[in-house]
Tab-separated table of C-alpha atoms in Angstrom:
chain	number	residue	atom	x	y	z
A	229	MET	CA	47.685	112.010	106.405
A	230	SER	CA	50.576	111.056	108.687
A	231	ASN	CA	54.170	111.000	107.484
A	232	ALA	CA	54.252	107.197	107.711
A	233	ASN	CA	51.114	106.831	105.591
A	234	LEU	CA	52.448	109.347	103.092
A	235	ALA	CA	55.682	107.368	102.830
A	236	TRP	CA	53.668	104.177	102.188
A	237	LEU	CA	51.674	105.916	99.458
A	238	LEU	CA	54.713	107.419	97.757
A	239	ALA	CA	56.659	104.170	97.848
A	240	GLY	CA	53.736	102.016	96.756
A	241	ALA	CA	52.763	104.292	93.874
A	242	MET	CA	56.075	105.583	92.568
A	243	LEU	CA	58.659	102.847	93.077
A	244	PRO	CA	56.969	100.064	91.054
A	245	SER	CA	56.178	102.309	88.093
A	246	ALA	CA	59.676	103.826	88.177
A	247	LEU	CA	61.329	100.395	88.119
A	248	VAL	CA	59.104	99.084	85.329
A	249	ALA	CA	59.592	102.222	83.224
A	250	TRP	CA	63.358	102.149	83.797
A	251	ALA	CA	63.596	98.520	82.671
A	252	ALA	CA	61.143	98.997	79.785
A	253	THR	CA	63.090	102.023	78.518
A	254	TRP	CA	66.262	99.932	78.473
A	255	VAL	CA	64.461	97.305	76.368
A	256	VAL	CA	63.052	99.897	73.972
A	257	ARG	CA	66.503	101.464	73.581
A	258	ARG	CA	67.890	98.096	72.573
A	259	PHE	CA	65.237	97.361	69.941
A	260	ALA	CA	64.238	100.875	68.793
A	261	VAL	CA	66.258	100.785	65.571
A	262	ARG	CA	64.845	97.371	64.660
A	263	TRP	CA	61.338	98.719	65.275
A	264	GLY	CA	61.967	101.774	63.090
A	265	LEU	CA	61.945	104.174	66.033
A	266	LEU	CA	64.873	106.498	65.361
A	267	ASP	CA	64.906	110.292	65.457
A	268	GLN	CA	67.199	111.739	62.822
A	269	PRO	CA	68.761	115.205	63.357
A	270	ASN	CA	67.556	118.099	61.216
A	271	ALA	CA	67.513	121.893	61.170
A	272	ARG	CA	64.595	122.241	63.612
A	273	LYS	CA	66.024	119.853	66.236
A	274	VAL	CA	68.774	120.391	68.771
A	275	HIS	CA	70.293	116.889	68.846
A	276	VAL	CA	73.100	116.112	66.415
A	277	THR	CA	73.188	112.309	66.426
A	278	PRO	CA	70.440	109.768	65.581
A	279	THR	CA	68.632	108.935	68.828
A	280	PRO	CA	66.158	106.125	69.583
A	281	LEU	CA	62.496	107.013	70.023
A	282	GLY	CA	59.813	105.055	71.835
A	283	GLY	CA	60.415	106.108	75.431
A	284	GLY	CA	56.714	106.878	75.613
A	285	LEU	CA	56.022	103.171	75.248
A	286	ALA	CA	58.090	102.559	78.386
A	287	ILE	CA	56.291	105.325	80.322
A	288	TRP	CA	52.987	103.752	79.321
A	289	ALA	CA	54.225	100.298	80.366
A	290	GLY	CA	55.257	101.603	83.784
A	291	VAL	CA	51.779	102.989	84.426
A	292	ILE	CA	49.846	100.030	83.001
A	293	ALA	CA	51.919	97.363	84.756
A	294	THR	CA	51.649	99.128	88.117
A	295	PHE	CA	47.885	99.503	87.907
A	296	ALA	CA	47.444	95.953	86.661
A	297	ALA	CA	49.278	94.706	89.745
A	298	ALA	CA	47.316	97.081	91.986
A	299	GLN	CA	44.062	95.877	90.442
A	300	ALA	CA	44.961	92.288	91.261
A	301	VAL	CA	45.786	93.204	94.863
A	302	LEU	CA	42.530	95.162	95.231
A	303	TRP	CA	40.551	92.229	93.898
A	304	LEU	CA	42.164	89.893	96.400
A	305	ALA	CA	41.531	92.402	99.186
A	306	THR	CA	37.822	92.574	98.349
A	307	ILE	CA	37.355	88.801	98.531
A	308	ASN	CA	39.929	87.799	101.144
A	309	PRO	CA	39.905	89.465	104.586
A	310	SER	CA	43.446	88.287	105.309
A	311	VAL	CA	44.753	90.181	102.255
A	312	ARG	CA	42.814	93.274	103.336
A	313	ALA	CA	44.406	93.033	106.772
A	314	MET	CA	47.851	93.079	105.152
A	315	MET	CA	47.140	96.400	103.436
A	316	PRO	CA	48.412	99.661	105.030
A	317	GLU	CA	45.971	100.795	107.698
A	318	PHE	CA	45.189	104.135	106.046
A	319	ALA	CA	44.233	102.379	102.791
A	320	ARG	CA	41.820	99.793	104.210
A	321	PRO	CA	38.761	102.071	104.486
A	322	HIS	CA	39.211	103.077	100.838
A	323	ILE	CA	39.636	99.622	99.257
A	324	ASP	CA	35.993	99.241	98.224
A	325	GLY	CA	35.856	102.798	96.903
A	326	LEU	CA	39.008	102.313	94.845
A	327	TRP	CA	37.620	99.046	93.470
A	328	ASP	CA	34.417	100.811	92.430
A	329	ARG	CA	36.465	103.346	90.446
A	330	ALA	CA	38.388	100.698	88.528
A	331	ASP	CA	36.076	101.174	85.555
A	332	SER	CA	37.004	104.857	85.327
A	333	LEU	CA	40.686	104.043	85.704
A	334	TRP	CA	40.789	101.543	82.857
A	335	THR	CA	38.645	103.727	80.632
A	336	LEU	CA	41.144	106.532	81.183
A	337	LEU	CA	44.121	104.269	80.536
A	338	GLY	CA	42.417	102.776	77.481
A	339	ALA	CA	41.826	106.213	75.975
A	340	GLY	CA	45.397	107.184	76.829
A	341	THR	CA	46.601	104.011	75.142
A	342	VAL	CA	44.803	104.997	71.939
A	343	LEU	CA	46.665	108.308	71.893
A	344	MET	CA	49.923	106.584	72.799
A	345	ILE	CA	49.530	104.271	69.795
A	346	VAL	CA	48.747	107.232	67.527
A	347	GLY	CA	51.886	108.940	68.787
A	348	LEU	CA	53.917	105.771	68.297
A	349	MET	CA	52.710	105.500	64.691
A	350	ASP	CA	53.667	109.133	64.149
A	351	ASP	CA	57.101	108.481	65.668
A	352	ARG	CA	57.628	105.536	63.338
A	353	ARG	CA	56.138	106.712	60.049
A	354	GLY	CA	54.807	110.226	60.469
A	355	LEU	CA	51.095	111.034	60.342
A	356	PRO	CA	49.351	114.139	58.939
A	357	TRP	CA	48.690	116.702	61.639
A	358	GLN	CA	45.027	116.781	60.610
A	359	LEU	CA	44.647	113.076	61.414
A	360	ARG	CA	46.475	113.366	64.745
A	361	LEU	CA	44.469	116.398	65.829
A	362	GLY	CA	41.212	114.802	64.711
A	363	ILE	CA	41.861	111.689	66.799
A	364	GLN	CA	42.802	113.837	69.793
A	365	PHE	CA	39.507	115.728	69.567
A	366	PHE	CA	37.550	112.490	69.119
A	367	VAL	CA	39.113	110.810	72.152
A	368	ALA	CA	38.715	113.965	74.242
A	369	ALA	CA	35.056	114.364	73.249
A	370	ALA	CA	34.353	110.692	73.981
A	371	CYS	CA	35.735	111.117	77.503
A	372	VAL	CA	33.949	114.402	78.176
A	373	ILE	CA	30.556	113.564	76.670
A	374	GLY	CA	30.567	109.791	77.034
A	375	ARG	CA	31.995	109.576	80.544
A	376	GLY	CA	30.946	112.962	81.889
A	377	TRP	CA	34.501	113.957	82.759
A	378	GLN	CA	34.669	117.725	82.652
A	379	LEU	CA	36.279	120.749	84.204
A	380	THR	CA	34.824	122.298	87.336
A	381	ALA	CA	34.047	125.637	85.738
A	382	PHE	CA	30.851	126.709	87.569
A	383	ILE	CA	29.212	127.476	84.210
A	384	ASP	CA	25.508	126.691	83.778
A	385	SER	CA	25.849	125.906	80.069
A	386	THR	CA	26.699	122.231	79.517
A	387	LEU	CA	27.790	122.933	75.953
A	388	ILE	CA	30.310	125.567	77.042
A	389	THR	CA	31.649	123.300	79.802
A	390	TRP	CA	32.009	120.407	77.343
A	391	THR	CA	33.779	122.639	74.834
A	392	LEU	CA	36.210	124.019	77.411
A	393	SER	CA	36.899	120.512	78.714
A	394	VAL	CA	37.674	119.099	75.260
A	395	LEU	CA	39.902	122.064	74.455
A	396	TRP	CA	41.700	121.638	77.798
A	397	ILE	CA	42.535	118.010	77.014
A	398	VAL	CA	43.712	118.720	73.473
A	399	MET	CA	45.695	121.754	74.645
A	400	LEU	CA	47.603	119.779	77.287
A	401	VAL	CA	48.266	116.879	74.910
A	402	ASN	CA	49.886	119.262	72.463
A	403	SER	CA	51.553	121.381	75.153
A	404	PHE	CA	53.564	118.420	76.423
A	405	ASN	CA	54.264	117.451	72.828
A	406	MET	CA	55.671	120.914	72.140
A	407	LEU	CA	57.758	120.796	75.326
A	408	ASP	CA	59.468	117.630	74.142
A	409	ASN	CA	62.305	119.456	72.387
A	410	MET	CA	65.265	119.145	74.776
A	411	ASP	CA	66.713	116.342	76.875
A	412	GLY	CA	64.655	115.725	79.998
A	413	LEU	CA	62.309	118.662	79.428
A	414	SER	CA	58.810	117.295	78.822
A	415	GLY	CA	59.281	114.335	81.159
A	416	GLY	CA	60.679	116.548	83.910
A	417	VAL	CA	57.871	119.091	83.656
A	418	ALA	CA	55.316	116.264	83.671
A	419	THR	CA	56.922	114.867	86.825
A	420	ILE	CA	56.857	118.230	88.600
A	421	ALA	CA	53.283	118.921	87.495
A	422	SER	CA	52.071	115.480	88.599
A	423	LEU	CA	53.725	115.791	92.003
A	424	MET	CA	52.353	119.289	92.520
A	425	LEU	CA	48.801	118.250	91.650
A	426	ALA	CA	49.094	115.152	93.838
A	427	ALA	CA	50.299	117.336	96.720
A	428	VAL	CA	47.306	119.641	96.303
A	429	LEU	CA	44.922	116.682	96.479
A	430	LEU	CA	46.651	115.043	99.443
A	431	MET	CA	46.827	118.273	101.424
A	432	ASN	CA	43.176	119.122	100.772
A	433	PRO	CA	40.401	116.510	100.971
A	434	ASP	CA	37.382	116.488	98.687
A	435	PRO	CA	35.356	119.578	99.721
A	436	GLU	CA	32.080	117.660	99.341
A	437	THR	CA	32.899	114.320	101.006
A	438	ARG	CA	35.828	115.479	103.183
A	439	GLN	CA	37.633	112.282	102.143
A	440	PRO	CA	41.229	112.165	100.836
A	441	GLN	CA	41.398	111.975	97.051
A	442	LEU	CA	43.590	108.887	96.951
A	443	PHE	CA	42.362	107.718	93.548
A	444	VAL	CA	43.522	110.727	91.534
A	445	ALA	CA	46.535	111.415	93.742
A	446	GLY	CA	47.635	107.795	93.320
A	447	LEU	CA	47.201	108.045	89.555
A	448	LEU	CA	49.413	111.133	89.432
A	449	LEU	CA	52.058	109.570	91.674
A	450	VAL	CA	52.215	106.436	89.516
A	451	LEU	CA	52.601	108.648	86.450
A	452	ALA	CA	55.365	110.650	88.170
A	453	GLY	CA	57.182	107.442	89.107
A	454	SER	CA	57.025	106.211	85.533
A	455	THR	CA	58.425	109.447	84.135
A	456	CYS	CA	61.221	109.323	86.722
A	457	GLY	CA	62.187	105.844	85.528
A	458	PHE	CA	62.243	107.102	81.950
A	459	LEU	CA	64.193	110.262	82.839
A	460	TRP	CA	67.131	108.127	83.980
A	461	HIS	CA	67.676	107.364	80.289
A	462	ASN	CA	66.494	110.747	79.005
A	463	ARG	CA	68.747	112.962	81.127
A	464	PRO	CA	71.393	114.912	79.158
A	465	PRO	CA	72.830	113.602	76.970
A	466	ALA	CA	69.634	111.683	76.240
A	467	ARG	CA	70.013	108.080	75.146
A	468	ILE	CA	66.345	107.898	74.124
A	469	PHE	CA	63.445	110.291	73.491
A	470	MET	CA	59.845	109.787	74.605
A	471	GLY	CA	58.493	110.848	71.214
A	472	ASP	CA	54.862	111.697	70.510
A	473	ALA	CA	53.809	108.418	72.134
A	474	GLY	CA	55.019	109.673	75.497
A	475	SER	CA	53.964	113.304	75.261
A	476	TYR	CA	50.444	112.391	74.113
A	477	PHE	CA	50.017	109.893	76.939
A	478	LEU	CA	51.398	112.268	79.579
A	479	GLY	CA	49.367	115.273	78.472
A	480	PHE	CA	46.149	113.278	78.234
A	481	THR	CA	46.544	111.525	81.581
A	482	ILE	CA	47.333	114.733	83.451
A	483	ALA	CA	44.434	116.540	81.749
A	484	ILE	CA	41.926	113.830	82.731
A	485	ALA	CA	43.359	113.711	86.261
A	486	THR	CA	42.559	117.409	86.697
A	487	MET	CA	38.960	116.644	85.696
A	488	LEU	CA	38.551	113.640	87.983
A	489	ALA	CA	39.902	115.616	90.938
A	490	THR	CA	37.684	117.905	92.977
A	491	PHE	CA	39.388	121.182	93.753
A	492	SER	CA	36.322	123.083	94.946
A	493	GLY	CA	32.614	122.491	95.553
A	494	TYR	CA	29.779	124.629	94.278
A	495	HIS	CA	29.108	125.890	97.776
A	496	SER	CA	32.730	126.107	98.865
A	497	SER	CA	34.013	129.248	100.551
A	498	ARG	CA	37.093	129.036	98.297
A	499	PRO	CA	35.837	128.608	94.703
A	500	HIS	CA	39.137	130.031	93.455
A	501	THR	CA	40.832	126.698	94.201
A	502	VAL	CA	39.600	125.470	90.799
A	503	LEU	CA	42.501	127.530	89.416
A	504	ALA	CA	45.036	125.050	90.819
A	505	PRO	CA	45.477	123.147	87.507
A	506	LEU	CA	46.032	126.439	85.664
A	507	CYS	CA	48.775	127.391	88.122
A	508	VAL	CA	50.514	124.038	87.756
A	509	MET	CA	50.176	124.049	83.949
A	510	ALA	CA	51.160	127.694	83.521
A	511	VAL	CA	54.530	126.942	81.890
A	512	PRO	CA	53.340	124.336	79.333
A	513	LEU	CA	50.463	126.631	78.397
A	514	TYR	CA	52.810	129.635	78.173
A	515	ASP	CA	55.070	127.711	75.816
A	516	THR	CA	52.163	126.651	73.607
A	517	VAL	CA	50.534	130.075	73.412
A	518	THR	CA	53.779	131.947	72.705
A	519	VAL	CA	54.935	129.437	70.078
A	520	LEU	CA	51.607	129.686	68.246
A	521	TRP	CA	51.763	133.494	68.468
A	522	ILE	CA	55.275	133.616	67.016
A	523	ARG	CA	54.362	131.274	64.162
A	524	LEU	CA	51.223	133.193	63.253
A	525	SER	CA	53.004	136.553	63.489
A	526	GLN	CA	55.612	135.225	61.060
A	527	GLY	CA	52.915	134.125	58.647
A	528	LYS	CA	53.563	130.429	59.257
A	529	SER	CA	51.138	127.614	59.946
A	530	PRO	CA	50.570	127.058	63.691
A	531	PHE	CA	51.445	123.423	63.019
A	532	HIS	CA	54.797	124.241	61.383
A	533	ALA	CA	57.577	122.748	63.511
A	534	ASP	CA	60.392	125.162	64.364
A	535	LYS	CA	62.857	126.209	67.085
A	536	ASN	CA	60.782	128.987	68.657
A	537	HIS	CA	59.875	127.107	71.825
A	538	PHE	CA	60.398	128.432	75.345
A	539	SER	CA	63.539	126.329	75.792
A	540	HIS	CA	65.000	127.475	72.470
A	541	ARG	CA	64.360	131.100	73.364
A	542	LEU	CA	66.141	130.656	76.688
A	543	VAL	CA	69.160	129.294	74.819
A	544	GLU	CA	69.051	132.444	72.669
A	545	LEU	CA	69.386	134.408	75.914
A	546	GLY	CA	72.755	132.744	76.436
A	547	LEU	CA	71.788	129.782	78.615
A	548	SER	CA	73.111	126.312	77.916
A	549	LYS	CA	70.563	123.616	77.069
A	550	THR	CA	70.875	122.149	80.552
A	551	GLN	CA	70.441	125.582	82.142
A	552	ALA	CA	67.378	126.225	79.967
A	553	VAL	CA	65.777	122.957	81.077
A	554	LEU	CA	66.540	123.658	84.745
A	555	THR	CA	65.107	127.175	84.381
A	556	ILE	CA	61.859	125.726	83.044
A	557	TYR	CA	61.814	123.193	85.885
A	558	LEU	CA	62.153	125.992	88.436
A	559	THR	CA	59.537	128.137	86.733
A	560	THR	CA	57.120	125.208	86.690
A	561	ALA	CA	57.765	124.539	90.382
A	562	THR	CA	57.355	128.226	91.242
A	563	CYS	CA	53.984	128.413	89.515
A	564	GLY	CA	52.978	125.072	91.012
A	565	LEU	CA	53.667	126.310	94.529
A	566	GLY	CA	50.933	128.850	93.945
A	567	ALA	CA	48.482	125.972	93.530
A	568	LEU	CA	49.460	124.643	96.966
A	569	LEU	CA	48.605	128.007	98.512
A	570	LEU	CA	45.178	128.471	96.912
A	571	HIS	CA	43.431	126.385	99.571
A	572	GLN	CA	45.026	128.487	102.320
A	573	VAL	CA	43.957	131.955	101.170
A	574	ASP	CA	40.812	133.948	100.507
A	575	THR	CA	39.810	135.496	97.194
A	576	ALA	CA	42.161	138.447	97.612
A	577	GLY	CA	45.036	136.071	98.293
A	578	ALA	CA	44.131	134.030	95.207
A	579	VAL	CA	44.252	137.182	93.089
A	580	ILE	CA	47.725	137.938	94.461
A	581	ILE	CA	48.905	134.403	93.636
A	582	ALA	CA	47.549	134.710	90.094
A	583	LEU	CA	49.256	138.085	89.670
A	584	LEU	CA	52.558	136.661	90.954
A	585	ILE	CA	52.431	133.866	88.369
A	586	LEU	CA	51.535	136.316	85.611
A	587	CYS	CA	54.410	138.577	86.691
A	588	VAL	CA	56.879	135.675	86.549
A	589	LEU	CA	55.770	134.754	83.032
A	590	ALA	CA	55.682	138.407	81.936
A	591	LEU	CA	59.220	138.946	83.222
A	592	ILE	CA	60.434	135.958	81.201
A	593	ALA	CA	58.569	137.222	78.138
A	594	ILE	CA	60.210	140.656	78.419
A	595	LEU	CA	63.689	139.116	78.692
A	596	GLU	CA	62.962	136.900	75.701
A	597	MET	CA	61.725	139.767	73.545
A	598	SER	CA	64.759	141.855	74.433
A	599	ALA	CA	67.116	139.049	73.414
A	600	ARG	CA	65.280	138.381	70.149
A	601	ARG	CA	65.417	142.067	69.184
A	602	LYS	CA	69.199	142.121	69.673
A	603	ILE	CA	69.639	138.919	67.672
A	604	ASN	CA	67.433	140.162	64.826
A	605	ALA	CA	68.952	143.662	64.811
């Protein structure tokens, strides 16, 4: 894809969603208290003043509004040759294909909307974790079994592939929820992850069809634009939080995007490229796994909220909250860069990339453990 076409794609996907999300976040901020969306400080949270919730509703609005407008333009382009002629040249051959995938797009966004509403209800009133987790598993299973969206795992057993796919969705939904504990953290990581995955797809065409994966890349870019619009209000000191509504929607959308994308074919010479989502999601998954480990080792419920997250542990090392967030940004980007290289290397190179990412995370874990021992001594 030429630089001019890439600029068209970035502008067309990210700018509208960013503007809508920015404006929608301003509206939500103004009415959050009236709607009962207010996050009160407590011992397990780092903010000290009541802060509006509901930013997730604005992120959702940015994505939905952008795709609704795009759907209208696509429809006009399919029935009116003059509208098609006005489209960017690189997009014209893909108009019919994108229109054919509209059903998948709106199914995805509909399922994400269900989780967004569940998160919004939890933000407003609080829901039992059993109910929230049950709905997450139900929605994930409906997408995997009902729509056939699943991970490219090269496993002959359908049951195992389904199980791994459902767990992947639920894990990412809760990973982004757990990351939402400091100003700009979850939204920033989601932006970096979306851009990294989109870059992988734009740099490497579908291995089976050899066509650019504009559908999934466009989805990720729209999502990144929406989070950028929200982050304008969520940057330190945050004037609004995304809440569970936002983290659920982000985690779910990114998880499904990794399933709709094709990173490697069954007969590809580089099957290791299926590891790209794991590289990009290394930091959210690291945070989730280590938090659950700490809670269980302390004899607590894995669903017990606390201040043992990756960001909190970095603050214990002596970093400021802003420095902790920037450190996680850089770690996410570092791991994500590995995903960009997977298509350029052979199996030995892929092993080296995986080891580099593991070494980065292990180094952080060692520093964290050292700091915690000194604090607890």
